[in-house]
Short mmCIF file of C-alpha atoms in Angstrom, two decimals:
data_model
loop_
_atom_site.label_atom_id
_atom_site.label_comp_id
_atom_site.label_asym_id
_atom_site.label_seq_id
_atom_site.Cartn_x
_atom_site.Cartn_y
_atom_site.Cartn_z
CA MET R 29 -17.83 -20.02 -24.98
CA GLN R 30 -18.78 -17.40 -22.39
CA GLN R 31 -18.65 -20.00 -19.60
CA ARG R 32 -15.20 -21.16 -20.73
CA SER R 33 -14.01 -17.54 -20.87
CA ASN R 34 -15.28 -16.89 -17.34
CA ALA R 35 -13.62 -20.08 -16.10
CA VAL R 36 -10.28 -18.98 -17.57
CA ALA R 37 -10.74 -15.53 -16.03
CA TRP R 38 -11.29 -17.07 -12.59
CA ILE R 39 -8.20 -19.26 -12.97
CA VAL R 40 -6.07 -16.28 -14.02
CA LEU R 41 -7.36 -14.23 -11.11
CA VAL R 42 -6.60 -16.98 -8.59
CA LEU R 43 -3.07 -17.35 -9.97
CA VAL R 44 -2.44 -13.60 -9.94
CA LEU R 45 -3.60 -13.42 -6.33
CA SER R 46 -1.60 -16.47 -5.25
CA LEU R 47 1.79 -15.75 -6.81
CA PRO R 48 2.69 -12.83 -4.49
CA LEU R 49 2.90 -15.34 -1.64
CA VAL R 50 5.94 -16.89 -3.33
CA SER R 51 7.84 -13.62 -3.58
CA MET R 52 6.81 -12.65 -0.04
CA GLU R 53 8.61 -15.74 1.23
CA LEU R 54 11.68 -15.59 -1.03
CA VAL R 55 12.66 -11.91 -1.09
CA PRO R 56 14.45 -10.43 1.96
CA PHE R 57 13.72 -6.98 3.33
CA TYR R 58 15.79 -4.42 1.47
CA ASP R 59 16.63 -1.13 3.14
CA THR R 60 15.07 1.21 3.86
CA SER R 61 11.25 1.45 3.77
CA GLU R 62 10.21 -2.19 4.16
CA PRO R 63 12.50 -3.16 7.06
CA ARG R 64 11.81 0.19 8.73
CA TYR R 65 8.05 -0.47 8.84
CA ALA R 66 8.59 -4.15 9.66
CA GLU R 67 10.88 -3.26 12.56
CA MET R 68 8.35 -0.80 13.96
CA ALA R 69 5.69 -3.52 13.79
CA ARG R 70 8.06 -6.00 15.48
CA VAL R 71 8.76 -3.54 18.29
CA MET R 72 5.03 -2.92 18.68
CA ALA R 73 4.36 -6.67 18.95
CA GLN R 74 7.24 -7.13 21.40
CA SER R 75 6.56 -4.10 23.60
CA GLY R 76 2.77 -4.24 23.63
CA ASP R 77 2.60 -0.49 22.94
CA TRP R 78 -0.37 -0.32 20.56
CA ILE R 79 -0.69 3.47 20.62
CA THR R 80 2.65 4.73 19.35
CA PRO R 81 4.78 3.12 16.62
CA TRP R 82 8.45 3.74 17.49
CA PHE R 83 10.97 4.76 14.86
CA ASP R 84 13.89 4.28 17.25
CA VAL R 85 14.50 4.18 20.98
CA ASP R 86 12.69 7.21 22.43
CA VAL R 87 11.79 8.42 18.90
CA PRO R 88 8.04 8.09 18.17
CA PHE R 89 6.94 7.66 14.58
CA TRP R 90 4.49 10.44 13.75
CA GLY R 91 4.51 9.98 9.99
CA LYS R 92 1.56 7.57 9.69
CA PRO R 93 -1.44 6.36 11.72
CA PRO R 94 -1.05 2.86 13.14
CA LEU R 95 -3.54 0.64 11.26
CA SER R 96 -0.92 -1.08 9.12
CA PHE R 97 1.42 -1.48 12.11
CA TRP R 98 -1.39 -3.02 14.14
CA ALA R 99 -2.07 -5.54 11.39
CA GLN R 100 1.61 -6.35 10.86
CA ALA R 101 2.30 -6.69 14.60
CA LEU R 102 -0.68 -9.04 15.02
CA SER R 103 0.52 -11.04 12.02
CA MET R 104 3.97 -11.41 13.60
CA LYS R 105 2.42 -12.54 16.86
CA VAL R 106 0.55 -15.28 15.00
CA LEU R 107 3.01 -16.26 12.24
CA GLY R 108 6.33 -15.32 13.83
CA VAL R 109 8.82 -12.57 13.06
CA THR R 110 9.38 -13.31 9.37
CA GLU R 111 9.17 -11.54 6.03
CA LEU R 112 5.96 -13.42 5.21
CA ALA R 113 4.32 -12.34 8.46
CA GLY R 114 5.20 -8.69 7.89
CA ARG R 115 3.91 -8.72 4.32
CA PHE R 116 0.84 -10.88 4.84
CA PRO R 117 -1.55 -8.03 5.85
CA SER R 118 -0.83 -6.19 2.58
CA TRP R 119 -1.75 -9.35 0.66
CA LEU R 120 -4.98 -9.60 2.67
CA CYS R 121 -5.76 -6.02 1.59
CA LEU R 122 -5.51 -7.15 -2.04
CA ILE R 123 -7.80 -10.12 -1.39
CA LEU R 124 -10.40 -7.93 0.34
CA THR R 125 -10.24 -5.37 -2.47
CA ASN R 126 -10.96 -8.12 -4.99
CA ILE R 127 -13.95 -9.25 -2.94
CA LEU R 128 -15.24 -5.67 -3.09
CA PHE R 129 -14.95 -5.68 -6.88
CA LEU R 130 -16.61 -9.07 -7.26
CA ARG R 131 -19.45 -8.40 -4.80
CA GLY R 132 -20.07 -4.69 -5.31
CA LEU R 133 -19.47 -4.27 -9.04
CA LYS R 134 -21.38 -7.45 -9.89
CA SER R 135 -24.60 -5.73 -8.81
CA VAL R 136 -23.72 -2.48 -10.57
CA ARG R 137 -22.17 -3.66 -13.86
CA GLY R 138 -22.41 -7.46 -13.95
CA ILE R 139 -19.96 -10.26 -13.29
CA GLY R 140 -18.07 -9.68 -16.55
CA VAL R 141 -16.94 -6.16 -15.64
CA ALA R 142 -16.39 -7.20 -12.02
CA LEU R 143 -14.02 -9.99 -13.10
CA TRP R 144 -12.22 -7.71 -15.52
CA ALA R 145 -11.77 -5.04 -12.85
CA ALA R 146 -10.38 -7.55 -10.35
CA ILE R 147 -7.89 -8.97 -12.86
CA ILE R 148 -6.75 -5.58 -14.16
CA TYR R 149 -6.36 -4.09 -10.70
CA SER R 150 -4.48 -7.08 -9.27
CA SER R 151 -2.01 -7.25 -12.15
CA CYS R 152 -1.12 -3.54 -12.31
CA THR R 153 2.55 -3.20 -11.41
CA LEU R 154 2.17 -1.09 -8.28
CA VAL R 155 -0.78 -3.08 -6.93
CA TYR R 156 0.99 -6.39 -7.46
CA ILE R 157 4.27 -5.26 -5.89
CA SER R 158 2.67 -3.46 -2.93
CA SER R 159 0.50 -6.51 -2.17
CA GLY R 160 3.67 -8.31 -1.15
CA ALA R 161 5.39 -5.48 0.71
CA VAL R 162 5.34 -3.98 4.20
CA LEU R 163 3.68 -0.66 3.42
CA THR R 164 0.86 1.55 4.66
CA ASP R 165 -0.50 2.28 1.17
CA PRO R 166 -2.39 -1.02 0.63
CA PHE R 167 -4.53 -0.18 3.66
CA LEU R 168 -5.29 3.28 2.28
CA ALA R 169 -6.22 1.73 -1.07
CA LEU R 170 -8.47 -0.80 0.66
CA GLY R 171 -10.29 1.95 2.57
CA THR R 172 -10.77 4.27 -0.41
CA THR R 173 -11.90 1.38 -2.65
CA LEU R 174 -14.39 0.19 -0.03
CA SER R 175 -15.95 3.67 0.08
CA LEU R 176 -15.79 4.01 -3.72
CA VAL R 177 -17.55 0.71 -4.43
CA SER R 178 -19.98 1.07 -1.52
CA PHE R 179 -21.27 4.42 -2.74
CA ALA R 180 -21.62 3.10 -6.29
CA ARG R 181 -23.46 0.05 -4.98
CA VAL R 182 -25.91 2.24 -3.03
CA ILE R 183 -26.56 4.33 -6.14
CA GLY R 184 -26.91 1.21 -8.28
CA SER R 185 -29.44 -0.32 -5.90
CA GLY R 186 -31.98 2.20 -7.08
CA GLU R 187 -32.75 3.21 -3.49
CA ARG R 188 -33.83 6.83 -3.29
CA LEU R 189 -35.81 6.51 -0.06
CA ALA R 190 -34.97 8.10 3.23
CA VAL R 191 -32.50 6.07 5.20
CA GLY R 192 -35.01 5.40 7.95
CA SER R 193 -37.37 3.61 5.55
CA LEU R 194 -35.05 0.72 4.79
CA ASP R 195 -36.58 -1.51 7.48
CA GLN R 196 -40.17 -1.00 6.36
CA HIS R 197 -40.34 -3.35 3.38
CA PRO R 198 -42.82 -6.15 4.18
CA SER R 199 -41.36 -9.00 2.14
CA GLY R 200 -38.46 -11.24 3.13
CA SER R 201 -36.63 -10.61 -0.13
CA GLY R 202 -37.10 -6.89 0.38
CA ASN R 203 -35.64 -7.16 3.86
CA ARG R 204 -32.64 -8.99 2.50
CA ARG R 205 -32.16 -6.37 -0.17
CA ASN R 206 -32.51 -3.58 2.37
CA ALA R 207 -30.01 -5.31 4.64
CA ASP R 208 -27.60 -5.54 1.71
CA VAL R 209 -28.03 -1.85 0.93
CA ARG R 210 -27.58 -1.02 4.61
CA TRP R 211 -24.29 -2.97 4.66
CA TRP R 212 -22.94 -0.97 1.71
CA GLN R 213 -24.14 2.29 3.26
CA TYR R 214 -22.14 1.67 6.40
CA GLY R 215 -19.38 0.10 4.31
CA PHE R 216 -18.80 3.59 2.93
CA PHE R 217 -18.06 4.90 6.42
CA LEU R 218 -16.01 1.84 7.30
CA GLY R 219 -13.83 2.61 4.28
CA LEU R 220 -13.45 6.18 5.50
CA THR R 221 -12.43 4.87 8.92
CA ILE R 222 -9.83 2.54 7.40
CA GLY R 223 -8.41 5.41 5.35
CA LEU R 224 -8.18 7.77 8.34
CA LEU R 225 -6.40 5.13 10.43
CA ALA R 226 -4.12 4.08 7.58
CA LYS R 227 -3.04 7.42 6.11
CA GLY R 228 -4.96 10.28 7.67
CA PRO R 229 -7.12 13.16 6.32
CA LEU R 230 -5.86 12.61 2.76
CA ALA R 231 -8.14 9.56 2.64
CA ALA R 232 -11.21 11.78 3.08
CA LEU R 233 -10.18 13.95 0.11
CA ILE R 234 -9.72 10.89 -2.10
CA ILE R 235 -13.07 9.43 -1.03
CA PHE R 236 -15.20 12.58 -1.31
CA ALA R 237 -13.75 13.92 -4.59
CA PRO R 238 -15.68 11.53 -6.91
CA ILE R 239 -18.85 11.93 -4.81
CA THR R 240 -18.60 15.72 -5.12
CA VAL R 241 -18.25 15.56 -8.91
CA TRP R 242 -21.06 13.01 -9.26
CA TRP R 243 -23.42 15.03 -7.08
CA TRP R 244 -22.58 18.29 -8.86
CA LEU R 245 -23.62 16.64 -12.15
CA THR R 246 -26.81 15.07 -10.74
CA ARG R 247 -27.80 17.44 -7.93
CA LYS R 248 -31.08 18.39 -9.61
CA THR R 249 -32.35 14.82 -9.37
CA THR R 250 -30.40 13.39 -6.44
CA SER R 251 -30.37 13.97 -2.70
CA LEU R 252 -27.18 12.87 -0.97
CA THR R 253 -28.94 12.90 2.39
CA ALA R 254 -31.25 10.11 1.19
CA LEU R 255 -28.41 7.86 0.06
CA LEU R 256 -26.27 7.51 3.16
CA PRO R 257 -26.87 7.61 6.94
CA TRP R 258 -24.61 10.61 7.35
CA ARG R 259 -25.26 11.31 11.02
CA ASN R 260 -24.86 7.75 12.27
CA GLY R 261 -22.11 6.97 9.77
CA LEU R 262 -19.94 9.95 10.64
CA LEU R 263 -20.56 9.33 14.33
CA LEU R 264 -19.36 5.75 13.87
CA THR R 265 -16.27 6.98 12.01
CA ALA R 266 -15.51 9.48 14.78
CA LEU R 267 -15.92 6.85 17.50
CA LEU R 268 -13.51 4.52 15.68
CA THR R 269 -10.84 7.05 14.78
CA LEU R 270 -10.72 9.95 17.25
CA PRO R 271 -9.77 7.89 20.34
CA TRP R 272 -6.44 6.92 18.78
CA TYR R 273 -5.66 10.45 17.54
CA ILE R 274 -6.36 11.85 21.01
CA ALA R 275 -4.40 9.09 22.78
CA ALA R 276 -1.43 9.58 20.42
CA GLU R 277 -1.27 13.32 21.15
CA ILE R 278 -1.53 12.76 24.91
CA LYS R 279 1.15 10.06 24.88
CA THR R 280 3.60 11.95 22.64
CA PRO R 281 2.70 15.68 22.56
CA GLY R 282 3.42 17.31 19.21
CA PHE R 283 2.03 14.45 17.12
CA LEU R 284 -0.98 16.34 15.75
CA ASP R 285 1.04 19.37 14.68
CA TYR R 286 3.63 17.26 12.88
CA PHE R 287 1.19 14.83 11.29
CA ILE R 288 -1.67 17.17 10.33
CA VAL R 289 0.26 20.33 9.46
CA GLY R 290 3.68 18.94 8.51
CA GLU R 291 2.77 15.76 6.66
CA HIS R 292 -0.35 17.11 4.95
CA PHE R 293 0.62 20.68 4.10
CA ARG R 294 4.30 21.52 4.50
CA ARG R 295 5.47 18.32 2.83
CA PHE R 296 3.61 19.09 -0.39
CA LEU R 297 3.66 22.90 -0.44
CA ASP R 298 7.34 23.24 0.44
CA PRO R 299 9.50 21.48 -2.22
CA GLY R 300 12.53 21.54 0.06
CA TRP R 301 10.71 20.74 3.29
CA ALA R 302 13.37 20.08 5.90
CA GLY R 303 10.98 19.07 8.67
CA ASP R 304 10.90 15.36 7.84
CA LEU R 305 11.95 13.59 11.05
CA TYR R 306 12.39 10.19 9.47
CA GLY R 307 14.46 10.65 6.36
CA SER R 308 14.57 13.22 3.59
CA ALA R 309 11.89 14.74 1.41
CA HIS R 310 11.55 13.05 -1.98
CA ARG R 311 11.93 16.04 -4.29
CA ARG R 312 10.76 15.33 -7.84
CA PRO R 313 9.98 17.53 -10.86
CA TYR R 314 6.43 18.86 -11.00
CA GLY R 315 4.21 16.51 -12.96
CA MET R 316 6.33 13.45 -12.14
CA ILE R 317 3.24 11.83 -10.66
CA TRP R 318 1.99 11.12 -14.20
CA VAL R 319 5.16 9.21 -15.03
CA TYR R 320 4.58 7.26 -11.85
CA TRP R 321 1.00 6.63 -12.97
CA ILE R 322 2.20 5.05 -16.20
CA GLN R 323 4.63 2.86 -14.27
CA ALA R 324 2.09 1.97 -11.59
CA SER R 325 -0.70 1.04 -14.02
CA PHE R 326 1.54 -0.92 -16.42
CA PRO R 327 0.64 -2.76 -18.62
CA TRP R 328 -3.05 -1.81 -18.53
CA GLY R 329 -2.53 1.95 -18.47
CA LEU R 330 -0.61 1.89 -21.75
CA LEU R 331 -3.20 -0.43 -23.32
CA ALA R 332 -6.04 1.87 -22.27
CA LEU R 333 -4.25 4.94 -23.64
CA ALA R 334 -3.55 3.08 -26.90
CA ALA R 335 -7.23 2.14 -27.20
CA LEU R 336 -8.34 5.73 -26.59
CA GLY R 337 -5.79 6.99 -29.12
CA GLY R 338 -6.98 4.41 -31.62
CA ALA R 339 -10.56 5.58 -31.15
CA VAL R 340 -9.67 8.68 -33.18
CA PHE R 341 -9.20 6.48 -36.28
CA SER R 342 -11.26 3.35 -35.59
CA PRO R 343 -15.09 3.55 -35.54
CA ARG R 344 -15.34 0.37 -33.47
CA LEU R 345 -12.91 1.61 -30.85
CA ARG R 346 -14.73 4.92 -30.83
CA SER R 347 -18.01 3.10 -30.35
CA ALA R 348 -16.52 1.15 -27.42
CA ALA R 349 -15.24 4.34 -25.78
CA GLN R 350 -18.62 6.02 -26.27
CA ALA R 351 -20.36 3.07 -24.61
CA VAL R 352 -18.14 3.53 -21.55
CA TYR R 353 -18.82 7.28 -21.62
CA ARG R 354 -22.57 6.64 -21.51
CA ASP R 355 -22.27 4.77 -18.20
CA PRO R 356 -24.30 6.69 -15.57
CA LEU R 357 -21.31 6.66 -13.21
CA PHE R 358 -18.68 7.52 -15.82
CA PHE R 359 -17.57 10.80 -14.24
CA TYR R 360 -17.63 9.21 -10.81
CA TRP R 361 -15.14 6.55 -11.93
CA VAL R 362 -13.06 9.08 -13.89
CA THR R 363 -12.72 11.33 -10.87
CA ALA R 364 -11.71 8.37 -8.72
CA ALA R 365 -9.08 7.45 -11.33
CA LEU R 366 -7.65 10.94 -11.85
CA PHE R 367 -8.05 12.84 -8.58
CA THR R 368 -4.89 11.53 -6.89
CA PRO R 369 -2.47 12.21 -9.79
CA VAL R 370 -4.11 15.60 -10.45
CA PHE R 371 -3.85 16.46 -6.75
CA PHE R 372 -0.12 15.68 -6.69
CA THR R 373 0.73 17.22 -10.08
CA PHE R 374 2.21 20.33 -8.49
CA SER R 375 3.76 18.59 -5.54
CA ALA R 376 7.47 17.82 -5.62
CA ASN R 377 7.72 15.61 -2.53
CA ILE R 378 6.09 12.46 -3.87
CA LEU R 379 6.53 8.71 -4.20
CA TRP R 380 5.08 6.41 -6.82
CA THR R 381 3.00 4.66 -4.14
CA TYR R 382 0.85 7.82 -3.94
CA VAL R 383 -0.83 6.64 -7.16
CA LEU R 384 -2.17 3.44 -5.59
CA PRO R 385 -5.65 4.71 -4.50
CA SER R 386 -6.37 5.89 -8.06
CA LEU R 387 -5.91 2.45 -9.61
CA ALA R 388 -9.28 1.11 -8.43
CA GLY R 389 -11.22 3.73 -10.41
CA PHE R 390 -8.93 3.24 -13.38
CA SER R 391 -9.37 -0.54 -13.25
CA ILE R 392 -13.15 -0.22 -13.32
CA LEU R 393 -13.03 2.08 -16.36
CA ALA R 394 -10.51 -0.19 -18.07
CA ALA R 395 -12.73 -3.19 -17.30
CA MET R 396 -15.73 -1.56 -18.99
CA LEU R 397 -13.58 -0.62 -21.98
CA ALA R 398 -12.14 -4.14 -22.25
CA GLN R 399 -15.64 -5.60 -22.16
CA GLU R 400 -16.78 -3.34 -24.99
CA VAL R 401 -13.65 -3.80 -27.14
CA THR R 402 -13.65 -7.61 -26.96
CA ALA R 403 -17.34 -7.65 -27.88
CA ARG R 404 -16.98 -5.36 -30.90
CA TYR R 405 -13.83 -6.99 -32.26
CA SER R 406 -14.89 -10.56 -31.42
CA ILE R 407 -11.58 -10.95 -29.60
CA PRO R 408 -11.49 -14.01 -27.33
CA ARG R 409 -11.34 -12.60 -23.83
CA VAL R 410 -8.69 -15.20 -23.01
CA LYS R 411 -6.15 -13.44 -25.25
CA LEU R 412 -6.52 -10.09 -23.53
CA ILE R 413 -6.64 -11.68 -20.08
CA SER R 414 -3.22 -13.23 -20.75
CA VAL R 415 -1.74 -9.73 -20.42
CA ALA R 416 -2.39 -10.10 -16.69
CA ALA R 417 0.42 -12.67 -16.50
CA LEU R 418 3.13 -10.19 -17.55
CA VAL R 419 3.84 -8.43 -14.24
CA PRO R 420 3.44 -11.53 -12.01
CA LEU R 421 5.83 -13.58 -14.16
CA VAL R 422 8.46 -10.82 -14.25
CA VAL R 423 8.25 -10.37 -10.47
CA LEU R 424 8.38 -14.13 -9.94
CA ALA R 425 11.51 -14.40 -12.12
CA GLY R 426 13.11 -11.53 -10.22
CA SER R 427 12.24 -13.19 -6.92
CA ALA R 428 13.96 -16.38 -8.06
CA VAL R 429 17.11 -14.41 -8.90
CA VAL R 430 17.03 -12.68 -5.52
CA TRP R 431 16.49 -16.01 -3.75
CA ALA R 432 19.66 -17.34 -5.40
CA HIS R 433 21.60 -14.10 -4.80
CA PRO R 434 20.01 -12.31 -1.81
CA ASP R 435 22.79 -9.71 -1.51
CA LEU R 436 22.18 -8.16 -4.90
CA ARG R 437 20.68 -5.21 -3.05
CA ASN R 438 21.09 -3.71 0.41
CA THR R 439 19.96 -6.18 3.05
CA GLU R 440 21.59 -7.46 6.23
CA ARG R 441 19.67 -10.74 6.41
CA GLU R 442 22.51 -13.04 5.39
CA LEU R 443 25.08 -11.26 7.55
CA VAL R 444 22.89 -11.51 10.64
CA ARG R 445 22.09 -15.14 9.87
CA TYR R 446 25.80 -15.89 9.53
CA VAL R 447 26.42 -14.55 13.04
CA GLU R 448 23.47 -16.51 14.43
CA ARG R 449 24.85 -19.77 12.98
CA GLN R 450 28.19 -19.40 14.75
CA PRO R 451 29.04 -21.06 18.10
CA GLU R 452 29.47 -17.55 19.50
CA SER R 453 26.03 -16.48 18.25
CA SER R 454 25.31 -14.81 21.59
CA SER R 455 28.28 -12.47 21.09
CA PRO R 456 27.33 -8.83 20.38
CA LEU R 457 26.95 -7.62 16.81
CA PHE R 458 27.96 -4.02 16.20
CA TYR R 459 27.62 -1.87 13.09
CA LEU R 460 30.12 0.93 12.72
CA SER R 461 28.55 4.40 12.46
CA GLU R 462 25.01 3.49 11.39
CA LEU R 463 22.62 0.58 11.98
CA PRO R 464 20.51 -0.38 8.93
CA PHE R 465 16.85 -1.13 9.59
CA SER R 466 17.19 -4.59 8.07
CA ALA R 467 19.90 -5.37 10.66
CA ARG R 468 17.57 -4.22 13.44
CA PHE R 469 14.77 -6.43 12.16
CA TYR R 470 16.75 -9.59 11.45
CA SER R 471 18.65 -9.37 14.74
CA SER R 472 15.38 -8.72 16.63
CA GLY R 473 16.86 -5.51 17.97
CA ARG R 474 20.10 -7.06 19.29
CA ALA R 475 22.44 -5.40 16.78
CA ARG R 476 23.45 -1.84 17.61
CA ALA R 477 25.45 0.99 16.10
CA ILE R 478 28.73 2.22 17.60
CA LYS R 479 31.14 5.01 16.84
CA GLU R 480 34.83 4.60 16.06
CA THR R 481 35.70 6.15 19.41
CA GLU R 482 33.93 3.27 21.19
CA LEU R 483 35.85 0.46 19.49
CA GLN R 484 38.78 0.30 21.87
CA GLN R 485 36.52 0.29 24.92
CA ILE R 486 34.35 -2.49 23.50
CA ALA R 487 37.42 -4.52 22.56
CA GLN R 488 38.56 -4.39 26.20
CA GLN R 489 35.12 -5.31 27.58
CA GLU R 490 34.06 -8.10 25.22
CA ASN R 491 35.91 -11.40 24.78
CA THR R 492 34.28 -11.95 21.39
CA PHE R 493 32.19 -9.62 19.29
CA TYR R 494 31.28 -9.14 15.65
CA LEU R 495 31.87 -5.85 13.90
CA ALA R 496 30.29 -4.87 10.57
CA ILE R 497 32.34 -2.15 8.91
CA PRO R 498 31.20 -0.21 5.84
CA LYS R 499 33.33 -1.09 2.85
CA THR R 500 33.91 2.63 2.40
CA GLU R 501 35.77 2.75 5.76
CA PRO R 502 38.18 -0.22 5.83
CA GLU R 503 40.81 1.71 7.78
CA ALA R 504 38.64 1.57 10.92
CA VAL R 505 39.86 -1.96 11.75
CA HIS R 506 43.28 -0.56 12.70
CA LEU R 507 41.70 1.19 15.67
CA VAL R 508 41.02 -2.19 17.27
CA SER R 509 44.15 -4.22 16.77
CA GLY R 510 46.71 -2.17 14.97
CA LYS R 511 46.66 -4.60 12.08
CA THR R 512 44.33 -5.63 9.28
CA LEU R 513 41.94 -8.35 10.41
CA THR R 514 40.67 -11.16 8.22
CA PRO R 515 36.99 -10.74 7.41
CA VAL R 516 34.66 -13.67 8.09
CA PHE R 517 31.75 -12.51 5.93
CA SER R 518 30.99 -9.83 3.38
CA ASN R 519 27.87 -8.47 1.71
CA ARG R 520 27.07 -5.57 -0.59
CA ARG R 521 27.78 -2.85 1.98
CA TYR R 522 29.66 -4.34 4.94
CA THR R 523 32.64 -6.44 5.85
CA LEU R 524 32.10 -8.52 8.98
CA LEU R 525 35.00 -8.98 11.39
CA LYS R 526 35.13 -11.25 14.42
#
């Protein structure tokens, strides 16, 4: 029975990990975040400028480090400039995170919990959606999870020797074990490096918070200096991260002030921060991050809360919760699960993607609880695992609807493709007033924005051109011809005139 249950779990996990590829291919880029990041990656791949992502012509993007843009630009060079190529690196982050669960947690808690954690994490709403989107957050989550699991694996190995003694074991099996421990030790610092190049100093806070709590609770019996090669590890992290930070400041002076001070302090301490160079601050009520947590962790977050609430009345549920509580790393996992939402509780400028790094710790706790509950209630694991299909099936159904009706939301893919199919496809494409990022991406930078005052001049210079006019400004066509022109295409936001 256990073997059959594990086989079903593996099948479910493979399906959950595979289905995002379908949506990645079917769903167009919708303005604004996805096509904005995809366009910056496309420009990076086209220009060969691997130091500075560019938000617009002569406007450097200082909001994020470049790791995700590097990966997306490389993907576009290999796979072409497509939605799938832009999203593929985020999917790879999900695959690598699952490998961390299956390899690292297997040694710490066994294959059962490792499988549960992988399935729960992969089918949480935010994880599943972000795995098929052009975002920076999946890279942050990969880095923080690598450090989280690596540190737990080092603790779980039972090694309490000085770092320098790892090579002194005489047996071959001991050498292999020491090599494995060494990999996880440096894996911790590799995760820190990924986080610093994906999101910045915030990654270090997320990584060190659970370690700080764990050490504070065990400091009488544990020496942190004996667990990790701090000197060599931090030196490696510095060698891998500082060169880009220095090069970015030299190339575009002002980067460090904006990114370190503005993005990491002013954004969160000033609810109405007006210094955002790339949009507007996302002001939300204080505590909104917990609503986002419920949404991001759905359906598993609600199930876990229901189980904990039921423990008040049910002895078996209480026994399951107590078994999780007795885990030696319980407070380590709890801190990893709660630090990010607690940290952003009194911040107003937030997005729901900020919750993503916390879902690894939550998934591990939920996995241990699921293991205990199914054992005490004799519930076939297959029944609970089926919950993992909920989010993927809903997203797949939504992707099918979008594939049939791509203009349900704001995207310029179909309009640009219409122009490219015409005999005059080489004719200029102009957008009146503002150029959406999706138009920039799908036109490979050929579309451009113009003002109303430029229309007459362009009409005199160009034999044929295409003009996309916002549906809120239909009177602008009179400035070209003195009469209403017949549109050749229309989408949600624009009417296209030839």
